[in-house]
XYZ file of C-alpha atoms in Angstrom:
551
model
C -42.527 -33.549 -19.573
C -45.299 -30.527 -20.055
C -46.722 -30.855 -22.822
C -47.270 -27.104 -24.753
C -50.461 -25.249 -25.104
C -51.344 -26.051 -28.694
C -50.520 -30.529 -27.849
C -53.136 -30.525 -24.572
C -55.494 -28.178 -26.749
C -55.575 -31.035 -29.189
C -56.314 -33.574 -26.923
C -58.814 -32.118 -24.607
C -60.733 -31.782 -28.065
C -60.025 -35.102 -28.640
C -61.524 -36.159 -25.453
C -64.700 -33.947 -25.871
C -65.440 -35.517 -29.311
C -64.389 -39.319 -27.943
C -67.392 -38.645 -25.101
C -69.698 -37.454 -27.929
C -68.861 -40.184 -29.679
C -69.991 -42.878 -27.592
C -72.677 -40.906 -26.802
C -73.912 -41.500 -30.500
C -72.920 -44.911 -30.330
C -75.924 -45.785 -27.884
C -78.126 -43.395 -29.446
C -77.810 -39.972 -27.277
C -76.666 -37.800 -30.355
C -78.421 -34.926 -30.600
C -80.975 -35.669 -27.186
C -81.446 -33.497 -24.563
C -79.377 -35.360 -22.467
C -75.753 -35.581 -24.123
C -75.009 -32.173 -23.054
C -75.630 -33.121 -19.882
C -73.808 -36.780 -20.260
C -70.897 -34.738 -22.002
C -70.516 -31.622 -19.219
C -70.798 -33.725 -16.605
C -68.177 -36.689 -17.192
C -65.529 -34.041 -18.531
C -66.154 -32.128 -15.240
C -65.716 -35.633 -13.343
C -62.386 -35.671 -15.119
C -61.658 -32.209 -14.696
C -62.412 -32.547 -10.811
C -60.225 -35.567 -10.473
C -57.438 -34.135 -11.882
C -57.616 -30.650 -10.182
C -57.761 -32.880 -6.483
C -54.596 -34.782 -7.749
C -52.551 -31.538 -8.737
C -53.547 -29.505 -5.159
C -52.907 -32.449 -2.883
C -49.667 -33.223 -4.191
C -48.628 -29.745 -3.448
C -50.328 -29.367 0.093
C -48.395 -29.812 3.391
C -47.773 -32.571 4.947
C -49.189 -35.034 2.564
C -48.080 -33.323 -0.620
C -44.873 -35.074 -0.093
C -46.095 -38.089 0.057
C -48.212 -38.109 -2.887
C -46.060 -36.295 -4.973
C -43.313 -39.365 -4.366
C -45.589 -42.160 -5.212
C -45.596 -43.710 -8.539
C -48.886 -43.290 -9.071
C -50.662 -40.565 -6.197
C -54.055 -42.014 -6.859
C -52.842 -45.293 -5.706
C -50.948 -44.003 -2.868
C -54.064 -42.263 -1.893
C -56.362 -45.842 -1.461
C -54.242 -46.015 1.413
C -55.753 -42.861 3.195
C -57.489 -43.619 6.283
C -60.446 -41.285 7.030
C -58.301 -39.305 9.808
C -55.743 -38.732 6.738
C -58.528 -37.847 4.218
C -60.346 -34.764 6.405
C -56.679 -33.579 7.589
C -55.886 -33.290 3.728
C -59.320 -31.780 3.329
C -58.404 -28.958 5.781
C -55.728 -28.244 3.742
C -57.303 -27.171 0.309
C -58.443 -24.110 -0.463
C -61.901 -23.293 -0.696
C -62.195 -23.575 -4.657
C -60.605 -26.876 -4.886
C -63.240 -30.435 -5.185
C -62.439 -32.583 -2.758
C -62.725 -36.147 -3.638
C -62.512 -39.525 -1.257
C -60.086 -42.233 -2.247
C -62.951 -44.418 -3.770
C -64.274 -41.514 -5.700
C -61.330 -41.236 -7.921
C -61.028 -42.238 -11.497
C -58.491 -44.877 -10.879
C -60.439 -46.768 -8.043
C -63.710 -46.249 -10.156
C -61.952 -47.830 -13.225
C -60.609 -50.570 -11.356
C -63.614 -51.370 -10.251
C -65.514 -51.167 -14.067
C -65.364 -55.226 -14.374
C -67.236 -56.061 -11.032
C -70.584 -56.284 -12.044
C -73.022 -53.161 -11.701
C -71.051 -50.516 -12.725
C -73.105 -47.892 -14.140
C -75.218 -48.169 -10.841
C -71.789 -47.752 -8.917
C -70.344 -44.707 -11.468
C -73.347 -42.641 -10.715
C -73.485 -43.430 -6.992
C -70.235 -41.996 -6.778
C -70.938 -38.692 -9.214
C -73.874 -37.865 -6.602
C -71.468 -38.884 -3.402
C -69.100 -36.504 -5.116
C -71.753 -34.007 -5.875
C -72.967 -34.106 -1.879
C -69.698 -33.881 -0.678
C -68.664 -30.605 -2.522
C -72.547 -29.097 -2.708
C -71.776 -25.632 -0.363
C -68.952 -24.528 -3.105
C -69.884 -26.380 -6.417
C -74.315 -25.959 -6.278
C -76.097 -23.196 -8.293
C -78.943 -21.845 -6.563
C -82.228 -21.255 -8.165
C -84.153 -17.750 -7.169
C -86.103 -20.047 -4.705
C -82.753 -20.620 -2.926
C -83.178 -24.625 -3.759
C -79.674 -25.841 -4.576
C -78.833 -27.445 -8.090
C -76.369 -29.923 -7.683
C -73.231 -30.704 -9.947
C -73.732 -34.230 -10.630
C -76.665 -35.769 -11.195
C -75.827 -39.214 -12.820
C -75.241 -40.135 -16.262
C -76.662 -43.749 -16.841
C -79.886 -43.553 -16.186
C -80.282 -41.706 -19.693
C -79.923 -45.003 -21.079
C -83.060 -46.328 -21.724
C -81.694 -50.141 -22.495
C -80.989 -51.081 -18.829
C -78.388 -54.167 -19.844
C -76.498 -51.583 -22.314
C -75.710 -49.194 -18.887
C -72.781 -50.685 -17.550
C -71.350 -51.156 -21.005
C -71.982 -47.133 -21.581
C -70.776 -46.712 -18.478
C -67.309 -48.405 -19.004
C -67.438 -46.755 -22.816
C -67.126 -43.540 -20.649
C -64.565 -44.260 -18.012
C -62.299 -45.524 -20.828
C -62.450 -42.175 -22.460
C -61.344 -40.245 -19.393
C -58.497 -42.788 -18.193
C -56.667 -41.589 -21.547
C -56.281 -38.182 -20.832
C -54.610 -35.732 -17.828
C -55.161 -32.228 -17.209
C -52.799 -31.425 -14.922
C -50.217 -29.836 -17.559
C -52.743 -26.657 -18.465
C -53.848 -25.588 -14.761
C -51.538 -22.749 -14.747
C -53.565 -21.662 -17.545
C -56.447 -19.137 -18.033
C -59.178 -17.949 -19.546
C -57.395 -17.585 -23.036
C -57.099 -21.399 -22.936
C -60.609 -22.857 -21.023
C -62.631 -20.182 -23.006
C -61.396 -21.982 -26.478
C -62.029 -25.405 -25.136
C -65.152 -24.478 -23.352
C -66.753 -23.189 -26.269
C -65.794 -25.964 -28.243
C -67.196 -28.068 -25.405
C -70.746 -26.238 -25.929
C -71.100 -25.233 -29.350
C -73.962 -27.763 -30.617
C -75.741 -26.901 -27.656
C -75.741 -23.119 -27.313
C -78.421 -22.114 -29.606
C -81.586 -20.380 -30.019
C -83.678 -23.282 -30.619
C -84.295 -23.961 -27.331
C -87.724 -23.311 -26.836
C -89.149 -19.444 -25.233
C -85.931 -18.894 -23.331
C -83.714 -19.844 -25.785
C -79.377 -19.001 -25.061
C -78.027 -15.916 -26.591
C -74.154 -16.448 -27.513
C -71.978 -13.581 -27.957
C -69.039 -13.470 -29.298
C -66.116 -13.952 -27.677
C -63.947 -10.734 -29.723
C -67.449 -8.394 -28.987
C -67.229 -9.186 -25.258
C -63.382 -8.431 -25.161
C -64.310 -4.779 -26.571
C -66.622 -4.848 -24.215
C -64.323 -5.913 -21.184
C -61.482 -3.532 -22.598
C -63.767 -0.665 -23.033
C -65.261 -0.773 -19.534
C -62.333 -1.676 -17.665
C -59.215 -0.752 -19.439
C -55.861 -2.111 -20.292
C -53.724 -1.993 -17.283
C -56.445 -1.458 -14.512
C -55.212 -2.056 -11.013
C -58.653 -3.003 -9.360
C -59.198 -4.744 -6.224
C -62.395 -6.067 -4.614
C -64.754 -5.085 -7.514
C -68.133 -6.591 -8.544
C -69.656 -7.980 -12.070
C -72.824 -9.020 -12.756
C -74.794 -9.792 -15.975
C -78.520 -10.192 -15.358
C -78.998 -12.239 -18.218
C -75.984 -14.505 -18.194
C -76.183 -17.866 -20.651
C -73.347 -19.040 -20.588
C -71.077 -16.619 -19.025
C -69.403 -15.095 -21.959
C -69.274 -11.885 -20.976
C -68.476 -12.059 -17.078
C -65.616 -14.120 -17.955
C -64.167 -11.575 -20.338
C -64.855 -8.843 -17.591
C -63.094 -11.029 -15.196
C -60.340 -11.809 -17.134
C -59.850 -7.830 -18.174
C -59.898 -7.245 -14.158
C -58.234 -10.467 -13.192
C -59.764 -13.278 -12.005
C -58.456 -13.327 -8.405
C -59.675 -9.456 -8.079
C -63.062 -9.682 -8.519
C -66.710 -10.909 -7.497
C -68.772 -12.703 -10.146
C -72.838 -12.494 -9.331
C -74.802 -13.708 -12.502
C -78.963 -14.906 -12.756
C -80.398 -16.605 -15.860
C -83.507 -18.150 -16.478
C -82.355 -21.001 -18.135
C -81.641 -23.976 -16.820
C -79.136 -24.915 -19.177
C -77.414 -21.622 -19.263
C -77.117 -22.088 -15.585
C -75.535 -25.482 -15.706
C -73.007 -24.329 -18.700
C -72.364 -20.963 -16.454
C -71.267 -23.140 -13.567
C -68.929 -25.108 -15.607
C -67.336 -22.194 -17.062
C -66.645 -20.200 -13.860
C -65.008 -23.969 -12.612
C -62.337 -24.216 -15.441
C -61.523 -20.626 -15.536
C -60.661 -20.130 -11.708
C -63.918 -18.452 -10.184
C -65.253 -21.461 -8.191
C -65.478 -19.316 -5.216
C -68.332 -16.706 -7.271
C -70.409 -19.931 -7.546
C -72.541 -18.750 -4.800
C -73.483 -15.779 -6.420
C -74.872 -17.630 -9.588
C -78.273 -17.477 -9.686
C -80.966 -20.058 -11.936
C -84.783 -17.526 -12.722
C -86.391 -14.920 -13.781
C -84.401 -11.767 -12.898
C -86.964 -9.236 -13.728
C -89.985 -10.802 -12.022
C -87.531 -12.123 -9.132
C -84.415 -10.321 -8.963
C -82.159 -12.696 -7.249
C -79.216 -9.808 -5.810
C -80.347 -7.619 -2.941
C -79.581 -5.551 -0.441
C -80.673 -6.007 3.296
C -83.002 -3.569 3.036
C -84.097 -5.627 -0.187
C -83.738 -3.115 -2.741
C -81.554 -3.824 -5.929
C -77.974 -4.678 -5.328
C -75.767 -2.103 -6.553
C -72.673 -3.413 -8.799
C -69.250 -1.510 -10.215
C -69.753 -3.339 -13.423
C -72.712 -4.681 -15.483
C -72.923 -6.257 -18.789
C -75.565 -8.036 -20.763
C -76.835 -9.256 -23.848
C -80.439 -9.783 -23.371
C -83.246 -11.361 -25.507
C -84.420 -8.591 -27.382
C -87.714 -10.177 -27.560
C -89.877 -11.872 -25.706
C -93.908 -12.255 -25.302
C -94.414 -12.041 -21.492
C -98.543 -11.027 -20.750
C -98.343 -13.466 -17.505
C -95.932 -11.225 -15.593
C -96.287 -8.214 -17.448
C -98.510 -6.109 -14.956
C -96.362 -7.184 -12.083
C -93.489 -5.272 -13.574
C -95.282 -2.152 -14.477
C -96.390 -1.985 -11.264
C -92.911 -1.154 -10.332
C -92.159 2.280 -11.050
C -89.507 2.560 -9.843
C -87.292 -0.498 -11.353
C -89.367 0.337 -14.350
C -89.650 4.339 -14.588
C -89.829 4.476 -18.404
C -92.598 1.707 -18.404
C -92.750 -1.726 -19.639
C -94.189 -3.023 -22.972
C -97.659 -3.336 -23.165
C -99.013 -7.325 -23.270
C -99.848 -8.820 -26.573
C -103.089 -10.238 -26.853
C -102.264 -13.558 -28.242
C -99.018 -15.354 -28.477
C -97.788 -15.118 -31.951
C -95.365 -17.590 -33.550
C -92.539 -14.374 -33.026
C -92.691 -12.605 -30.169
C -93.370 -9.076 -30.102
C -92.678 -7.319 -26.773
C -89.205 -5.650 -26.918
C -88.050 -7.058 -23.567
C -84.307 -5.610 -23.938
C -86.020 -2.163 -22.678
C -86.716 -4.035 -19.259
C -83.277 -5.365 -19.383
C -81.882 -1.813 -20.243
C -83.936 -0.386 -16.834
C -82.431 -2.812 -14.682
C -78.852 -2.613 -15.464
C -78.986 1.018 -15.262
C -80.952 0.076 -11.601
C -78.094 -2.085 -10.915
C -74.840 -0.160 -11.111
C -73.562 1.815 -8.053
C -72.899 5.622 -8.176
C -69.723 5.660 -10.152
C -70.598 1.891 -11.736
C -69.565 1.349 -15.620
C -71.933 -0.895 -17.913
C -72.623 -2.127 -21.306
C -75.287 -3.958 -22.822
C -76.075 -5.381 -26.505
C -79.391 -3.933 -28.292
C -81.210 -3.431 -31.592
C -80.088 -0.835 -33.379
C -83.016 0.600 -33.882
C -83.160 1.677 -30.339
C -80.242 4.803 -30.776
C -82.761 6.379 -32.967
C -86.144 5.683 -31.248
C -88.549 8.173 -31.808
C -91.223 7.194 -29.515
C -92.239 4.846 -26.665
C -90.152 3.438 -23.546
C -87.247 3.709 -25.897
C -87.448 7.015 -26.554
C -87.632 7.637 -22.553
C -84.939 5.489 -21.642
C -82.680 7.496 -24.192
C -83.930 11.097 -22.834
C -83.048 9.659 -19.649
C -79.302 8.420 -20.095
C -78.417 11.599 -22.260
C -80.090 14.071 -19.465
C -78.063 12.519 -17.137
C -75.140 11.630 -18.350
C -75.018 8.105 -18.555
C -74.081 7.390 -21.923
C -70.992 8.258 -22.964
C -70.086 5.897 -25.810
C -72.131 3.289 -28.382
C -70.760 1.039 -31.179
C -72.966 -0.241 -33.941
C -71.822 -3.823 -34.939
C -71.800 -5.108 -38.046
C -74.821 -7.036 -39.811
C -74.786 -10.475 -38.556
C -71.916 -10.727 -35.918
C -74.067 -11.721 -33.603
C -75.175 -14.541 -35.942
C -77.680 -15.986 -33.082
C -80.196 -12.717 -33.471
C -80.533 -12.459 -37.134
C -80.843 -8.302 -35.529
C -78.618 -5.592 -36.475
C -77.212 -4.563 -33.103
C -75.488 -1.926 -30.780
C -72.969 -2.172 -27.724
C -74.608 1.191 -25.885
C -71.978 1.834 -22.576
C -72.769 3.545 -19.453
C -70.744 5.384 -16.670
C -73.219 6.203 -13.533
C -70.215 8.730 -12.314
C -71.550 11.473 -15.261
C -67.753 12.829 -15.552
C -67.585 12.377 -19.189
C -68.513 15.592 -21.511
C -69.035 13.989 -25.101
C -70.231 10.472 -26.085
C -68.042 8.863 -28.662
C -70.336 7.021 -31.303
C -68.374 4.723 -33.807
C -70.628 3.194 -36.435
C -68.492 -0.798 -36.906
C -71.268 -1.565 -39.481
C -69.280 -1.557 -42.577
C -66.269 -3.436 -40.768
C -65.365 -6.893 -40.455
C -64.921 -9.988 -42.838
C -67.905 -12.962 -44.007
C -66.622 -16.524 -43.086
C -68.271 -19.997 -42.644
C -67.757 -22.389 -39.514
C -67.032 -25.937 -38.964
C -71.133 -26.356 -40.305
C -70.625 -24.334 -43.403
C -72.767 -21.652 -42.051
C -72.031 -18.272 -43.074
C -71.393 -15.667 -40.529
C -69.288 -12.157 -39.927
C -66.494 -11.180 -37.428
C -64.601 -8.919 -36.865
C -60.415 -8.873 -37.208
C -58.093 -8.353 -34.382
C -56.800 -5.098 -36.317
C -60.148 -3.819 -36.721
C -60.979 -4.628 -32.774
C -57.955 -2.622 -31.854
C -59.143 -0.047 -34.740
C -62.327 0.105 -32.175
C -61.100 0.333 -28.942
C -58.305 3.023 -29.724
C -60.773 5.205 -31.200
C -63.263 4.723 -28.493
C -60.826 5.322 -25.717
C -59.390 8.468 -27.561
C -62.914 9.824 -28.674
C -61.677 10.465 -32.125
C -63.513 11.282 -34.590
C -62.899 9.776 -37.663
C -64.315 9.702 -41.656
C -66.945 7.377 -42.113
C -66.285 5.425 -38.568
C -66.291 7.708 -35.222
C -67.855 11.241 -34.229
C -67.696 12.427 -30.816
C -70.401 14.755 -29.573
C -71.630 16.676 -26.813
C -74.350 16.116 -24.995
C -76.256 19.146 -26.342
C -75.439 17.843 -29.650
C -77.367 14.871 -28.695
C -80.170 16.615 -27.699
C -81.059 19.341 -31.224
C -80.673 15.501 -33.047
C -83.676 14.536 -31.545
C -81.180 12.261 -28.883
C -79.932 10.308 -31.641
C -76.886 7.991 -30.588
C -76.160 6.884 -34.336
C -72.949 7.959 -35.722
C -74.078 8.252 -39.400
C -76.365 11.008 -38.285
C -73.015 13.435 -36.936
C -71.169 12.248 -40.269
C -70.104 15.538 -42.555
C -71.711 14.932 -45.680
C -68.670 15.939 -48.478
C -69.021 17.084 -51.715
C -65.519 16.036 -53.535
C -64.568 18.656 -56.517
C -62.131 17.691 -58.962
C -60.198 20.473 -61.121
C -60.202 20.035 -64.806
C -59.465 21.785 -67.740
C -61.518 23.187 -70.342
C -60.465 21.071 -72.921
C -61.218 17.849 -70.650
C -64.843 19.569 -69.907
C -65.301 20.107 -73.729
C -64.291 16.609 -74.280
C -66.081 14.714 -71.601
C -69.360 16.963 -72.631
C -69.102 15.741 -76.013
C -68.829 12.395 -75.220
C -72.162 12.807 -73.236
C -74.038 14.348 -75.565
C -72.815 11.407 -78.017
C -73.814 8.840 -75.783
C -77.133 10.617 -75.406
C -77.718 11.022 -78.841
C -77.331 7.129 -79.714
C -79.970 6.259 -76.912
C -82.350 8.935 -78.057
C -82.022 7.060 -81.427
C -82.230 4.041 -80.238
C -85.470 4.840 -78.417
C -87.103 6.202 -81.108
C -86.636 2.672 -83.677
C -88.020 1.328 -80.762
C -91.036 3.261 -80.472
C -91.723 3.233 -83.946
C -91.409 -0.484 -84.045
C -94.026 -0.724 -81.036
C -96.512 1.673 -83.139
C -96.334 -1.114 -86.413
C -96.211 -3.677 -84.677
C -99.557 -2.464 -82.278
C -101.134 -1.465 -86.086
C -100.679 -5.002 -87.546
C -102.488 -6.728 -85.279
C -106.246 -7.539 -86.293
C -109.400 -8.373 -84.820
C -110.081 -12.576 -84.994
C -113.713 -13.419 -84.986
């Protein structure tokens, strides 16, 4: 019997916390290497499920399988003929898995002696086997694999098979076969809840930048549309983490109509990336993902190896970021880097100075194709720059065209930045002929999470307040203004709504009597504080004469 949305929800939750669980019951609670432990062993489960569903519905075998009590068991019987003709069968996105890599024949096998050696023999086997449609490639081309092992994070070598069998008995509880029909409404829920006490900024100089999930749907709705029938088209966010905004792209386009390309710098981002693009359907853009530095070694090129061109980029970049090792190589590219690039710091301070974003802002604009559409998150403070590469890059994308919308969020809604910031959007195909500028500041509603931290979102009325008003260009009081471009320009290329806002003077008729009255009552009110000002000043005086000189 299925079980409904809301049931399997539950208790993929339930499995997530089970893992982390155990995790803290041998000490790996907070470490560097439960995410790892965690990701990995619900991807194991993930994997082995997703093999089960496909091959019972393949050709041939299917049958079979789908007949037998339990297909897992039926499938031990597979010779290696059997197993490569079923392999032949699956598509391209699906892990394929040999009979003795399977849950079932692993956790028959958990009370032989030396199992934690065996569970992560088989995680790499699987990891080998699948490595030309499951590996992340670093800018180096070297291939990340997507298992590495989990037992060896263990310190206590005698408590590893016991860990080991802690873990198995958490997955052999749970199926996911009931939600693979679903999407990204679904995975994005449980993957978030999968990552959330490891997607933070604490992580050191390259720390992960998480935006939220209703600010990347504008975003996707904004650039794409409602009811776009696209075919073929590319996305790519040069600054990735953990895929937030690709996957609301691809989900706005649909997930079988489009190419994902991504690069990060982090490993971690990287790793949390891949597993995102595997639960939501877009296995087959794991070749595109990219692990380094995309403005020092830009991952997507052409033949001819300039910049790939893209129909639609997104990003929310680190806004700052000290980088004096690399920063000469960039400004040495003028053409990536026409409006410049911020000049070094001369020591690394404890917060990092060098607005980075305006790199980021350079390349996506580099990036999309002639009638590309992009958006990308940034301070605020950069719609109003007066000076410096900001100031360039906004002469730039209002002389040409570019811009032709920008929301400003409200304070912390991106909670991760502590920044006020702006969604700025571009359209390389310059057909617009005013830029819509809706100032979101004053929106939205405080709340605390599961920590009891306090944070801001927006509603789902307010989101569709946004996007209606964008799409129509309307202007309205106190939220929206649409302008043309020469408007732009005599405001000194402002982009911030508040600075187009009417300034109204409200007048309210009354009669003379009311006048008379309300005067009266001022000057009465007056009166008693002139009084009252007065005792007081006279009490400072006698009290300043009574004092005497003590010798």
């Amino acid at each position: 019997m299925k079980q409904d949305t809301q049931t399997i929800e539950a208790k993929t939750i339930g499995l997530i916390d089970s893992l982390r669980t155990t995790c803290g019951e041998y000490g790996l609670a907070g470490g560097g290497s439960e995410y790892k432990i965690i990701t990995e062993m619900f991807l194991y489960k993930f994997f082995n499920d997703k093999f089960g569903y496909e091959a019972k519905r393949m050709p041939i075998y299917g049958e079979r399988l789908s007949k037998a009590e339990k297909w897992d068991a039926e499938y031990d019987k597979f010779d290696e003929e059997e197993v490569e003709d079923l392999f032949s069968y699956l598509p391209g996105s699906v892990p394929k898995m040999k009979p003795h890599h399977t849950l079932s024949h692993l956790y028959n096998a958990s009370t032989q002696g030396d199992f934690s050696t065996l569970l992560d023999a088989t995680l790499v086997e699987i990891a080998s086997l699948n490595e030309d449609t499951f590996s992340v490639l670093t800018s180096g081309n070297s291939k990340v694999k997507i298992f590495n092992g989990v037992t060896n994070f263990i310190t206590d070598v005698h408590k590893r098979d016991q860990f080991a069998i802690a873990m198995m008995k958490n997955l052999a509880s749970f199926n996911f076969e009931d939600v693979f029909a679903e999407k990204y409404d679904f995975f994005s829920r449980i993957f978030q809840y999968l990552i959330k006490d490891y997607n933070n900024a604490g992580g050191g100089k390259y720390a992960e930048y998480y935006t939220p999930r209703e600010i990347a749907t504008v975003m996707a709705r904004l650039l794409v549309g409602d009811d776009a029938q696209l075919r073929g088209v590319s996305c790519y966010d040069p600054s990735a983490g953990t895929g937030t905004l690709l996957l609301a792209l691809a989900h706005q386009i649909g997930e079988d109509r489009c190419s994902i390309y991504s690069q990060d710098i982090s490993e971690k981002s990287s790793e949390m990336l891949r597993l995102n693009l595997i639960l939501n359907g877009l296995s087959e853009s794991l070749p595109n993902i990219r692990q380094g530095n995309t403005l020092l070694e830009p991952a997507h090129k052409e033949a001819n190896g300039t910049i790939k061109k893209f129909d639609y980029v997104v990003s929310n970049p680190p806004f700052k970021l000290d980088f004096p090792e690399y920063r000469d190589t960039l400004a040495s590219d003028g053409i990536r880097f026409w409006a410049g690039v911020p000049n070094a710091v001369k020591q690394i301070k404890p917060k990092p100075t060098m607005a980075i974003y305006t790199c980021f802002i350079q390349h996506v604009l580099n990036s999309l194709s002639s009638r590309g559409k992009g958006a990308i998150v940034v301070p605020t403070g950069f719609i109003t720059a007066k000076s410096g590469i900001e100031n360039k890059i906004l002469h730039r994308i209002v002389d040409e065209k570019w811009v032709y919308g920008v929301i400003s969020m409200p304070s912390n809604v991106f909670a991760d930045t502590g920044t006020n910031v702006s969604v700025v959007f571009f359209d390389k195909s310059t057909m617009s002929d005013k830029v819509i500028l809706v100032d979101a500041s004053k929106l939205g509603e405080d709340y605390q999470d599961a920590n009891n931290n306090k944070k801001h979102r927006l509603l789902d009325k307010e989101v569709e307040l946004i996007v209606n008003t964008f799409r129509n260009k309307e202007a309205v009081d106190g939220l929206s203004v649409a302008v043309t471009y020469d408007e732009i320009k005599e405001k000194g290329y402002s982009l911030s709504a508040g600075q187009y806002f009417d300034i109204k003077i409200e007048y309210v008729d009354i009669t003379e009597e009311e006048f008379n009255r309300r005067m009266a009552d001022y000057e009465s009110k007056l009166t008693e504080m002139f009084a009252e000002s007065h005792r007081l000043e006279t009490e400072i005086l006698t009290q300043l004469k009574s004092l005497k000189f003590n010798s």
